[in-house]
Structures are given as structure tokens and as C-alpha cells.
Short mmCIF file of N, CA and C in Angstrom, two decimals:
data_model
loop_
_atom_site.label_atom_id
_atom_site.label_comp_id
_atom_site.label_asym_id
_atom_site.label_seq_id
_atom_site.Cartn_x
_atom_site.Cartn_y
_atom_site.Cartn_z
N MET A 1 0.80 -1.16 -0.06
CA MET A 1 0.05 -0.02 0.15
C MET A 1 0.89 1.25 -0.02
N GLN A 2 1.95 1.15 0.55
CA GLN A 2 2.74 2.35 0.76
C GLN A 2 3.57 2.65 -0.53
N GLU A 3 3.78 1.65 -1.22
CA GLU A 3 4.51 1.70 -2.52
C GLU A 3 3.58 2.25 -3.49
N LEU A 4 2.29 1.96 -3.46
CA LEU A 4 1.32 2.68 -4.29
C LEU A 4 0.94 3.94 -4.09
N LEU A 5 1.10 4.39 -2.66
CA LEU A 5 1.02 5.92 -2.42
C LEU A 5 2.22 6.61 -2.96
N GLY A 6 3.55 5.97 -2.84
CA GLY A 6 4.62 6.60 -3.41
C GLY A 6 4.72 6.86 -5.07
N LEU A 7 4.03 5.82 -5.62
CA LEU A 7 3.83 5.98 -7.02
C LEU A 7 2.90 7.11 -7.43
N PHE A 8 1.81 7.16 -6.65
CA PHE A 8 0.69 8.24 -6.88
C PHE A 8 1.40 9.69 -6.53
N LYS A 9 2.38 9.78 -5.74
CA LYS A 9 2.87 10.89 -5.38
C LYS A 9 4.07 11.37 -6.47
N LEU A 10 4.50 10.24 -6.96
CA LEU A 10 5.49 10.53 -8.16
C LEU A 10 4.81 10.92 -9.39
N GLY A 11 3.56 10.52 -9.49
CA GLY A 11 2.91 10.92 -10.81
C GLY A 11 2.59 12.28 -10.84
N GLY A 12 2.40 13.00 -9.79
CA GLY A 12 2.11 14.33 -9.66
C GLY A 12 0.75 14.61 -10.02
N PHE A 13 0.36 15.82 -10.47
CA PHE A 13 -0.89 16.21 -10.69
C PHE A 13 -1.58 15.54 -12.09
N VAL A 14 -0.84 14.95 -12.84
CA VAL A 14 -0.98 14.26 -14.13
C VAL A 14 -1.87 12.86 -13.84
N LEU A 15 -1.28 12.03 -12.85
CA LEU A 15 -1.90 10.86 -12.48
C LEU A 15 -3.33 10.65 -11.96
N PRO A 16 -3.78 11.71 -11.29
CA PRO A 16 -5.08 11.71 -10.91
C PRO A 16 -6.05 12.00 -12.07
N ILE A 17 -5.62 12.87 -13.06
CA ILE A 17 -6.21 13.27 -14.16
C ILE A 17 -6.43 12.08 -15.21
N LEU A 18 -5.47 11.25 -15.14
CA LEU A 18 -5.42 10.10 -16.14
C LEU A 18 -6.41 9.08 -15.42
N ILE A 19 -6.28 8.89 -14.27
CA ILE A 19 -7.25 7.87 -13.49
C ILE A 19 -8.70 8.29 -13.68
N LEU A 20 -8.91 9.57 -13.57
CA LEU A 20 -10.27 10.02 -13.83
C LEU A 20 -10.68 9.86 -15.22
N ALA A 21 -9.91 9.95 -16.15
CA ALA A 21 -10.35 10.05 -17.60
C ALA A 21 -10.50 8.51 -17.86
N ALA A 22 -9.77 7.51 -17.20
CA ALA A 22 -9.86 6.28 -17.45
C ALA A 22 -11.18 5.69 -16.98
N ILE A 23 -11.69 6.08 -15.83
CA ILE A 23 -12.85 5.81 -15.09
C ILE A 23 -13.97 6.40 -16.02
N VAL A 24 -13.95 7.61 -16.53
CA VAL A 24 -15.05 8.14 -17.25
C VAL A 24 -15.24 7.26 -18.59
N ALA A 25 -13.94 7.02 -19.30
CA ALA A 25 -14.02 6.18 -20.51
C ALA A 25 -14.73 4.86 -20.24
N LEU A 26 -14.35 4.09 -18.96
CA LEU A 26 -14.88 2.87 -18.66
C LEU A 26 -16.55 2.98 -18.45
N ALA A 27 -16.91 4.24 -17.90
CA ALA A 27 -18.33 4.38 -17.63
C ALA A 27 -19.08 4.58 -19.02
N ILE A 28 -18.50 5.35 -20.03
CA ILE A 28 -19.07 5.44 -21.09
C ILE A 28 -19.15 4.22 -22.00
N ALA A 29 -18.13 3.43 -21.94
CA ALA A 29 -18.03 2.14 -22.62
C ALA A 29 -19.32 1.21 -22.01
N GLY A 30 -19.34 1.20 -20.89
CA GLY A 30 -20.28 0.32 -20.13
C GLY A 30 -21.64 0.89 -20.53
N ASN A 31 -21.90 2.12 -20.42
CA ASN A 31 -23.18 2.60 -20.93
C ASN A 31 -23.56 2.30 -22.38
N ARG A 32 -22.64 2.49 -23.15
CA ARG A 32 -23.04 2.00 -24.62
C ARG A 32 -23.27 0.62 -24.66
N LEU A 33 -22.45 -0.31 -24.05
CA LEU A 33 -22.80 -1.70 -24.15
C LEU A 33 -24.21 -2.07 -23.43
N TRP A 34 -24.60 -1.34 -22.41
CA TRP A 34 -25.86 -1.43 -21.80
C TRP A 34 -27.07 -1.02 -22.79
N VAL A 35 -26.88 -0.02 -23.47
CA VAL A 35 -27.84 0.53 -24.19
C VAL A 35 -27.93 -0.22 -25.51
N LEU A 36 -26.78 -0.80 -25.98
CA LEU A 36 -26.96 -1.60 -27.30
C LEU A 36 -27.54 -2.89 -26.85
N ARG A 37 -27.30 -3.52 -25.84
CA ARG A 37 -27.83 -4.77 -25.49
C ARG A 37 -29.30 -4.68 -25.21
N ARG A 38 -29.74 -3.60 -24.65
CA ARG A 38 -31.18 -3.44 -24.26
C ARG A 38 -31.90 -3.10 -25.49
N GLY A 39 -31.23 -2.65 -26.53
CA GLY A 39 -32.07 -2.16 -27.84
C GLY A 39 -32.40 -3.56 -28.63
N ARG A 40 -31.72 -4.66 -28.38
CA ARG A 40 -32.05 -5.76 -29.29
C ARG A 40 -33.52 -6.48 -28.72
#
């Protein structure tokens, strides 16, 4: 856990933005899959 916190600090301000963007991308992809499967 301590190593993960160290890596997070090394990433600076860019790492949280990248993590947030990845979560948003997964949410959008999941939503698209959900809508397409319900449409059938």
C-alpha cells in the first residue's frame, strides 16, 4: 500500500487526471454496451 502511495505522489498532478479519464471512459463504454444490449 505504501508503494502505491509513493507511485501516486511520483505521478504528480497528471496521474489523478489520467485515472479520472480512464474511469470516465469505462463508464461511457459500459453505458454504450448496456444501451446496445437493451436495444435488441
